[in-house]
PDB file of C-alpha atoms in Angstrom:
ATOM      1  CA  MET A   1     168.945  57.625  47.375  1.00  0.00           C
ATOM      2  CA  LEU A   2     165.944  56.401  45.425  1.00  0.00           C
ATOM      3  CA  GLY A   3     166.014  59.533  43.305  1.00  0.00           C
ATOM      4  CA  GLN A   4     169.668  58.997  42.466  1.00  0.00           C
ATOM      5  CA  TYR A   5     169.075  55.466  41.223  1.00  0.00           C
ATOM      6  CA  ARG A   6     165.985  56.553  39.310  1.00  0.00           C
ATOM      7  CA  ARG A   7     167.976  59.255  37.479  1.00  0.00           C
ATOM      8  CA  GLN A   8     170.617  56.676  36.577  1.00  0.00           C
ATOM      9  CA  GLU A   9     167.971  54.338  35.251  1.00  0.00           C
ATOM     10  CA  ARG A  10     166.427  57.062  33.069  1.00  0.00           C
ATOM     11  CA  THR A  11     169.766  57.902  31.460  1.00  0.00           C
ATOM     12  CA  ALA A  12     169.890  55.530  28.490  1.00  0.00           C
ATOM     13  CA  GLY A  13     173.126  53.632  28.098  1.00  0.00           C
ATOM     14  CA  ASN A  14     174.669  55.047  31.283  1.00  0.00           C
ATOM     15  CA  VAL A  15     173.594  52.481  33.855  1.00  0.00           C
ATOM     16  CA  GLU A  16     176.002  49.734  32.881  1.00  0.00           C
ATOM     17  CA  ARG A  17     178.921  52.151  32.420  1.00  0.00           C
ATOM     18  CA  LYS A  18     178.325  53.828  35.794  1.00  0.00           C
ATOM     19  CA  SER A  19     177.877  50.483  37.520  1.00  0.00           C
ATOM     20  CA  LYS A  20     181.458  49.565  36.624  1.00  0.00           C
ATOM     21  CA  THR A  21     183.083  52.828  37.714  1.00  0.00           C
ATOM     22  CA  SER A  22     180.927  54.345  40.470  1.00  0.00           C
ATOM     23  CA  GLU A  23     182.266  54.777  43.981  1.00  0.00           C
ATOM     24  CA  PRO A  24     182.021  51.478  45.940  1.00  0.00           C
ATOM     25  CA  ARG A  25     181.356  53.051  49.349  1.00  0.00           C
ATOM     26  CA  ARG A  26     178.510  55.171  48.012  1.00  0.00           C
ATOM     27  CA  ASP A  27     176.885  52.247  46.205  1.00  0.00           C
ATOM     28  CA  ASN A  28     177.224  49.918  49.202  1.00  0.00           C
ATOM     29  CA  ASN A  29     175.792  52.492  51.609  1.00  0.00           C
ATOM     30  CA  SER A  30     172.899  53.250  49.259  1.00  0.00           C
ATOM     31  CA  LEU A  31     172.008  49.594  48.757  1.00  0.00           C
ATOM     32  CA  SER A  32     172.256  48.680  52.441  1.00  0.00           C
ATOM     33  CA  SER A  33     170.183  51.744  53.448  1.00  0.00           C
ATOM     34  CA  ILE A  34     167.422  51.036  50.944  1.00  0.00           C
ATOM     35  CA  SER A  35     167.438  47.363  51.922  1.00  0.00           C
ATOM     36  CA  LEU A  36     166.987  48.345  55.573  1.00  0.00           C
ATOM     37  CA  ILE A  37     164.108  50.708  54.729  1.00  0.00           C
ATOM     38  CA  LEU A  38     162.388  47.929  52.779  1.00  0.00           C
ATOM     39  CA  THR A  39     162.190  45.775  55.931  1.00  0.00           C
ATOM     40  CA  ILE A  40     159.620  48.191  57.430  1.00  0.00           C
ATOM     41  CA  CYS A  41     157.760  49.216  54.238  1.00  0.00           C
ATOM     42  CA  THR A  42     154.212  48.187  53.386  1.00  0.00           C
ATOM     43  CA  PRO A  43     153.685  45.633  50.592  1.00  0.00           C
ATOM     44  CA  THR A  44     152.585  48.408  48.197  1.00  0.00           C
ATOM     45  CA  GLU A  45     155.663  50.500  48.944  1.00  0.00           C
ATOM     46  CA  ARG A  46     157.891  47.465  48.487  1.00  0.00           C
ATOM     47  CA  ARG A  47     156.294  46.668  45.129  1.00  0.00           C
ATOM     48  CA  ASN A  48     156.957  50.192  43.833  1.00  0.00           C
ATOM     49  CA  VAL A  49     160.583  50.217  44.963  1.00  0.00           C
ATOM     50  CA  VAL A  50     161.261  46.733  43.624  1.00  0.00           C
ATOM     51  CA  GLN A  51     159.894  47.553  40.187  1.00  0.00           C
ATOM     52  CA  MET A  52     161.886  50.773  40.075  1.00  0.00           C
ATOM     53  CA  LEU A  53     165.270  49.532  41.295  1.00  0.00           C
ATOM     54  CA  LEU A  54     165.663  45.926  40.183  1.00  0.00           C
ATOM     55  CA  PRO A  55     167.003  46.733  36.667  1.00  0.00           C
ATOM     56  CA  THR A  56     169.575  49.185  38.030  1.00  0.00           C
ATOM     57  CA  VAL A  57     170.726  46.899  40.831  1.00  0.00           C
ATOM     58  CA  ARG A  58     171.125  44.065  38.345  1.00  0.00           C
ATOM     59  CA  ALA A  59     173.602  46.242  36.440  1.00  0.00           C
ATOM     60  CA  LEU A  60     175.723  46.542  39.599  1.00  0.00           C
ATOM     61  CA  LEU A  61     176.480  42.822  39.369  1.00  0.00           C
ATOM     62  CA  THR A  62     179.124  43.799  36.807  1.00  0.00           C
ATOM     63  CA  HIS A  63     180.789  46.336  39.113  1.00  0.00           C
ATOM     64  CA  SER A  64     184.580  46.154  39.312  1.00  0.00           C
ATOM     65  CA  ASN A  65     184.485  46.037  43.130  1.00  0.00           C
ATOM     66  CA  VAL A  66     183.689  42.644  44.682  1.00  0.00           C
ATOM     67  CA  GLU A  67     181.960  44.190  47.722  1.00  0.00           C
ATOM     68  CA  VAL A  68     179.538  46.076  45.480  1.00  0.00           C
ATOM     69  CA  ARG A  69     178.813  42.929  43.456  1.00  0.00           C
ATOM     70  CA  ILE A  70     178.047  40.991  46.631  1.00  0.00           C
ATOM     71  CA  GLU A  71     175.946  43.832  48.089  1.00  0.00           C
ATOM     72  CA  ALA A  72     173.964  43.988  44.843  1.00  0.00           C
ATOM     73  CA  GLY A  73     173.464  40.219  44.871  1.00  0.00           C
ATOM     74  CA  GLU A  74     172.261  40.231  48.471  1.00  0.00           C
ATOM     75  CA  PHE A  75     169.936  43.131  47.661  1.00  0.00           C
ATOM     76  CA  ILE A  76     168.428  41.130  44.797  1.00  0.00           C
ATOM     77  CA  ALA A  77     167.990  38.081  47.055  1.00  0.00           C
ATOM     78  CA  HIS A  78     166.264  40.336  49.597  1.00  0.00           C
ATOM     79  CA  ILE A  79     164.013  41.746  46.862  1.00  0.00           C
ATOM     80  CA  PHE A  80     162.944  38.252  45.816  1.00  0.00           C
ATOM     81  CA  GLU A  81     162.219  37.325  49.438  1.00  0.00           C
ATOM     82  CA  LEU A  82     160.049  40.420  49.918  1.00  0.00           C
ATOM     83  CA  GLY A  83     158.404  40.024  46.515  1.00  0.00           C
ATOM     84  CA  ARG A  84     157.346  36.453  47.244  1.00  0.00           C
ATOM     85  CA  ASP A  85     155.905  37.609  50.560  1.00  0.00           C
ATOM     86  CA  TYR A  86     153.365  39.885  48.882  1.00  0.00           C
ATOM     87  CA  ASP A  87     152.886  38.006  45.608  1.00  0.00           C
ATOM     88  CA  GLU A  88     153.244  34.263  45.061  1.00  0.00           C
ATOM     89  CA  GLU A  89     153.611  34.920  41.324  1.00  0.00           C
ATOM     90  CA  PHE A  90     156.432  37.423  41.819  1.00  0.00           C
ATOM     91  CA  ASP A  91     159.010  35.367  39.908  1.00  0.00           C
ATOM     92  CA  SER A  92     156.883  35.284  36.767  1.00  0.00           C
ATOM     93  CA  GLN A  93     156.702  39.097  36.781  1.00  0.00           C
ATOM     94  CA  VAL A  94     160.490  39.590  36.757  1.00  0.00           C
ATOM     95  CA  GLU A  95     161.720  40.504  33.299  1.00  0.00           C
ATOM     96  CA  ASP A  96     164.493  38.334  31.856  1.00  0.00           C
ATOM     97  CA  LEU A  97     164.527  36.139  34.959  1.00  0.00           C
ATOM     98  CA  GLN A  98     166.587  33.431  33.260  1.00  0.00           C
ATOM     99  CA  ASP A  99     169.221  35.998  32.261  1.00  0.00           C
ATOM    100  CA  LEU A 100     169.435  37.118  35.881  1.00  0.00           C
ATOM    101  CA  LEU A 101     169.825  33.531  37.084  1.00  0.00           C
ATOM    102  CA  ASP A 102     172.561  32.978  34.489  1.00  0.00           C
ATOM    103  CA  ASP A 103     174.414  36.068  35.739  1.00  0.00           C
ATOM    104  CA  LEU A 104     174.183  34.897  39.356  1.00  0.00           C
ATOM    105  CA  ASP A 105     175.300  31.415  38.361  1.00  0.00           C
ATOM    106  CA  LYS A 106     178.372  32.824  36.638  1.00  0.00           C
ATOM    107  CA  LEU A 107     179.273  34.831  39.728  1.00  0.00           C
ATOM    108  CA  GLN A 108     179.035  31.780  41.989  1.00  0.00           C
ATOM    109  CA  THR A 109     181.425  29.868  39.741  1.00  0.00           C
ATOM    110  CA  ASP A 110     183.629  32.786  38.643  1.00  0.00           C
ATOM    111  CA  GLY A 111     187.258  31.691  38.356  1.00  0.00           C
ATOM    112  CA  ALA A 112     188.647  34.678  36.450  1.00  0.00           C
ATOM    113  CA  LYS A 113     192.380  34.863  37.087  1.00  0.00           C
ATOM    114  CA  PHE A 114     192.473  38.669  36.884  1.00  0.00           C
ATOM    115  CA  ARG A 115     190.513  38.835  40.161  1.00  0.00           C
ATOM    116  CA  ALA A 116     192.333  38.486  43.471  1.00  0.00           C
ATOM    117  CA  LYS A 117     192.234  34.980  44.937  1.00  0.00           C
ATOM    118  CA  ARG A 118     190.514  36.190  48.102  1.00  0.00           C
ATOM    119  CA  ASP A 119     187.910  38.105  46.056  1.00  0.00           C
ATOM    120  CA  ARG A 120     187.102  34.997  44.021  1.00  0.00           C
ATOM    121  CA  LYS A 121     186.713  32.895  47.153  1.00  0.00           C
ATOM    122  CA  VAL A 122     184.476  35.412  48.948  1.00  0.00           C
ATOM    123  CA  GLN A 123     182.389  36.043  45.834  1.00  0.00           C
ATOM    124  CA  ARG A 124     181.772  32.367  45.107  1.00  0.00           C
ATOM    125  CA  ALA A 125     180.760  31.651  48.703  1.00  0.00           C
ATOM    126  CA  SER A 126     178.384  34.634  48.823  1.00  0.00           C
ATOM    127  CA  PHE A 127     176.754  34.013  45.459  1.00  0.00           C
ATOM    128  CA  ARG A 128     176.175  30.326  46.148  1.00  0.00           C
ATOM    129  CA  GLU A 129     173.812  31.407  48.924  1.00  0.00           C
ATOM    130  CA  ILE A 130     172.365  34.253  46.840  1.00  0.00           C
ATOM    131  CA  PHE A 131     171.741  32.015  43.818  1.00  0.00           C
ATOM    132  CA  ALA A 132     170.031  29.343  45.931  1.00  0.00           C
ATOM    133  CA  SER A 133     167.833  31.983  47.569  1.00  0.00           C
ATOM    134  CA  VAL A 134     166.769  33.602  44.282  1.00  0.00           C
ATOM    135  CA  CYS A 135     166.027  30.150  42.817  1.00  0.00           C
ATOM    136  CA  GLY A 136     163.879  29.397  45.855  1.00  0.00           C
ATOM    137  CA  GLU A 137     166.044  26.418  46.779  1.00  0.00           C
ATOM    138  CA  GLY A 138     167.743  27.827  49.870  1.00  0.00           C
ATOM    139  CA  GLU A 139     166.969  29.835  52.973  1.00  0.00           C
ATOM    140  CA  VAL A 140     168.989  32.078  55.255  1.00  0.00           C
ATOM    141  CA  ASP A 141     170.162  30.213  58.347  1.00  0.00           C
ATOM    142  CA  GLU A 142     172.779  32.066  60.372  1.00  0.00           C
ATOM    143  CA  GLN A 143     173.572  31.564  64.045  1.00  0.00           C
ATOM    144  CA  VAL A 144     174.864  34.498  66.107  1.00  0.00           C
ATOM    145  CA  LYS A 145     176.238  33.716  69.564  1.00  0.00           C
ATOM    146  CA  ILE A 146     174.931  36.270  72.070  1.00  0.00           C
ATOM    147  CA  SER A 147     176.089  34.708  75.321  1.00  0.00           C
ATOM    148  CA  LEU A 148     176.933  31.311  76.783  1.00  0.00           C
ATOM    149  CA  ASN A 149     173.248  30.427  77.037  1.00  0.00           C
ATOM    150  CA  GLU A 150     171.639  32.384  74.202  1.00  0.00           C
ATOM    151  CA  THR A 151     171.910  32.343  70.393  1.00  0.00           C
ATOM    152  CA  LEU A 152     170.223  34.555  67.807  1.00  0.00           C
ATOM    153  CA  THR A 153     168.997  32.769  64.670  1.00  0.00           C
ATOM    154  CA  LEU A 154     168.722  34.840  61.499  1.00  0.00           C
ATOM    155  CA  SER A 155     166.280  33.030  59.214  1.00  0.00           C
ATOM    156  CA  SER A 156     165.566  35.657  56.538  1.00  0.00           C
ATOM    157  CA  TRP A 157     167.336  38.311  54.504  1.00  0.00           C
ATOM    158  CA  SER A 158     165.316  40.994  56.307  1.00  0.00           C
ATOM    159  CA  GLU A 159     166.624  39.823  59.683  1.00  0.00           C
ATOM    160  CA  ARG A 160     170.156  39.676  58.332  1.00  0.00           C
ATOM    161  CA  VAL A 161     169.834  43.226  56.970  1.00  0.00           C
ATOM    162  CA  GLN A 162     168.545  44.515  60.312  1.00  0.00           C
ATOM    163  CA  TYR A 163     171.288  42.725  62.232  1.00  0.00           C
ATOM    164  CA  GLY A 164     173.925  44.086  59.863  1.00  0.00           C
ATOM    165  CA  ALA A 165     172.665  47.648  60.370  1.00  0.00           C
ATOM    166  CA  ILE A 166     172.637  47.308  64.163  1.00  0.00           C
ATOM    167  CA  LYS A 167     176.109  45.757  64.148  1.00  0.00           C
ATOM    168  CA  GLU A 168     177.391  48.610  61.974  1.00  0.00           C
ATOM    169  CA  ILE A 169     176.125  51.151  64.534  1.00  0.00           C
ATOM    170  CA  LEU A 170     176.944  49.368  67.796  1.00  0.00           C
ATOM    171  CA  GLY A 171     180.184  47.688  66.753  1.00  0.00           C
ATOM    172  CA  THR A 172     181.766  45.639  69.537  1.00  0.00           C
ATOM    173  CA  ALA A 173     178.850  46.451  71.863  1.00  0.00           C
ATOM    174  CA  THR A 174     176.373  44.512  69.692  1.00  0.00           C
ATOM    175  CA  SER A 175     176.383  41.375  71.862  1.00  0.00           C
ATOM    176  CA  LEU A 176     175.882  43.409  75.029  1.00  0.00           C
ATOM    177  CA  HIS A 177     172.869  45.210  73.543  1.00  0.00           C
ATOM    178  CA  LEU A 178     171.404  41.931  72.315  1.00  0.00           C
ATOM    179  CA  GLN A 179     171.642  40.702  75.896  1.00  0.00           C
ATOM    180  CA  GLN A 180     170.383  43.771  77.766  1.00  0.00           C
ATOM    181  CA  ASN A 181     168.731  46.290  75.404  1.00  0.00           C
ATOM    182  CA  VAL A 182     164.966  45.697  75.445  1.00  0.00           C
ATOM    183  CA  PHE A 183     164.380  47.544  72.156  1.00  0.00           C
ATOM    184  CA  VAL A 184     167.070  45.602  70.276  1.00  0.00           C
ATOM    185  CA  ARG A 185     165.788  42.315  71.706  1.00  0.00           C
ATOM    186  CA  GLU A 186     162.252  43.151  70.561  1.00  0.00           C
ATOM    187  CA  ILE A 187     163.452  43.693  66.982  1.00  0.00           C
ATOM    188  CA  PHE A 188     164.651  40.085  66.794  1.00  0.00           C
ATOM    189  CA  GLY A 189     161.929  38.569  68.976  1.00  0.00           C
ATOM    190  CA  LEU A 190     164.334  37.539  71.734  1.00  0.00           C
ATOM    191  CA  GLY A 191     161.820  38.224  74.504  1.00  0.00           C
ATOM    192  CA  ALA A 192     162.471  39.758  77.885  1.00  0.00           C
ATOM    193  CA  VAL A 193     165.977  40.306  79.181  1.00  0.00           C
ATOM    194  CA  PRO A 194     166.954  37.041  80.926  1.00  0.00           C
ATOM    195  CA  LEU A 195     167.690  37.061  84.626  1.00  0.00           C
ATOM    196  CA  ARG A 196     171.378  37.285  85.313  1.00  0.00           C
ATOM    197  CA  ALA A 197     173.339  35.426  87.952  1.00  0.00           C
ATOM    198  CA  GLU A 198     174.674  37.382  90.931  1.00  0.00           C
ATOM    199  CA  PRO A 199     177.822  39.305  89.921  1.00  0.00           C
ATOM    200  CA  VAL A 200     181.138  38.027  91.190  1.00  0.00           C
ATOM    201  CA  THR A 201     182.319  40.233  94.067  1.00  0.00           C
ATOM    202  CA  ARG A 202     185.881  41.256  94.846  1.00  0.00           C
ATOM    203  CA  GLY A 203     185.893  38.923  97.840  1.00  0.00           C
ATOM    204  CA  ASP A 204     184.825  36.008  95.651  1.00  0.00           C
ATOM    205  CA  LYS A 205     187.653  36.775  93.229  1.00  0.00           C
ATOM    206  CA  LEU A 206     190.191  36.774  96.072  1.00  0.00           C
ATOM    207  CA  GLU A 207     188.896  33.444  97.349  1.00  0.00           C
ATOM    208  CA  MET A 208     189.115  31.949  93.858  1.00  0.00           C
ATOM    209  CA  LYS A 209     192.649  33.288  93.511  1.00  0.00           C
ATOM    210  CA  LYS A 210     193.694  31.757  96.844  1.00  0.00           C
ATOM    211  CA  LEU A 211     192.142  28.437  95.906  1.00  0.00           C
ATOM    212  CA  ASN A 212     193.920  28.390  92.523  1.00  0.00           C
ATOM    213  CA  ALA A 213     197.225  29.271  94.220  1.00  0.00           C
ATOM    214  CA  ALA A 214     196.782  26.466  96.752  1.00  0.00           C
ATOM    215  CA  CYS A 215     195.990  23.957  94.000  1.00  0.00           C
ATOM    216  CA  HIS A 216     199.027  25.077  92.021  1.00  0.00           C
ATOM    217  CA  LYS A 217     201.272  24.741  95.092  1.00  0.00           C
ATOM    218  CA  ALA A 218     199.950  21.247  95.782  1.00  0.00           C
ATOM    219  CA  ARG A 219     200.584  20.168  92.173  1.00  0.00           C
ATOM    220  CA  GLN A 220     204.129  21.522  92.267  1.00  0.00           C
ATOM    221  CA  LYS A 221     204.819  19.742  95.572  1.00  0.00           C
ATOM    222  CA  ASN A 222     203.520  16.457  94.195  1.00  0.00           C
ATOM    223  CA  MET A 223     205.605  16.815  91.022  1.00  0.00           C
ATOM    224  CA  LEU A 224     208.763  17.356  93.127  1.00  0.00           C
ATOM    225  CA  LYS A 225     208.023  14.238  95.174  1.00  0.00           C
ATOM    226  CA  GLN A 226     207.554  12.160  92.040  1.00  0.00           C
ATOM    227  CA  ARG A 227     210.804  13.481  90.572  1.00  0.00           C
ATOM    228  CA  ASP A 228     212.723  12.674  93.778  1.00  0.00           C
ATOM    229  CA  LYS A 229     211.391   9.122  93.717  1.00  0.00           C
ATOM    230  CA  ARG A 230     212.556   8.636  90.100  1.00  0.00           C
ATOM    231  CA  MET A 231     216.028   9.911  91.011  1.00  0.00           C
ATOM    232  CA  PHE A 232     216.474   7.220  93.702  1.00  0.00           C
ATOM    233  CA  LEU A 233     215.247   4.376  91.473  1.00  0.00           C
TER     234      LEU A 233
END
């Protein structure tokens, strides 16, 4: 993946053209995979990847597919988060930073009529968060409901990337694994698996069913009495 983007970057004049026509699924998968790898890289490894890929990923902001544009924007926000972690002066080392901020600002206010209404709405919402993050004026704050008594808080782009990857793999079983899978819980610092209440037995279910039936019968009986009274008034 890294080699592919490096070859694109070395081909003069081709990056912008390819960014507008390349296959969306391939670009999205490449960006999300590299972003996930970066969450476990050393600061030195991150620095090398960031310097190599940032110009190419910036070009993907002009892609014709809204999902690729958003994925590229989130990747850039993630890069800035990681860069500031290992270097407080990271922003000053980014070439044409103001041009990048202008591009992100345009995407968060894009009202081009040739884009689908839904695409414009999703893009603006996504790039408002991305723009604020790159400017250093906003932080990730996403709440994920795990169970009735437990919520996962995603407070960084790295955590959001990791959660997105796990959700992509586990699908509808994500909540269950967040509740019971020790390894998955360790990734997000959720601690030990909480003690669970005693499971409801078949006998308990029958008793609850009988109780509900009795309550329903009593309500119906009372309603009939009240109706009879109104009829005689």
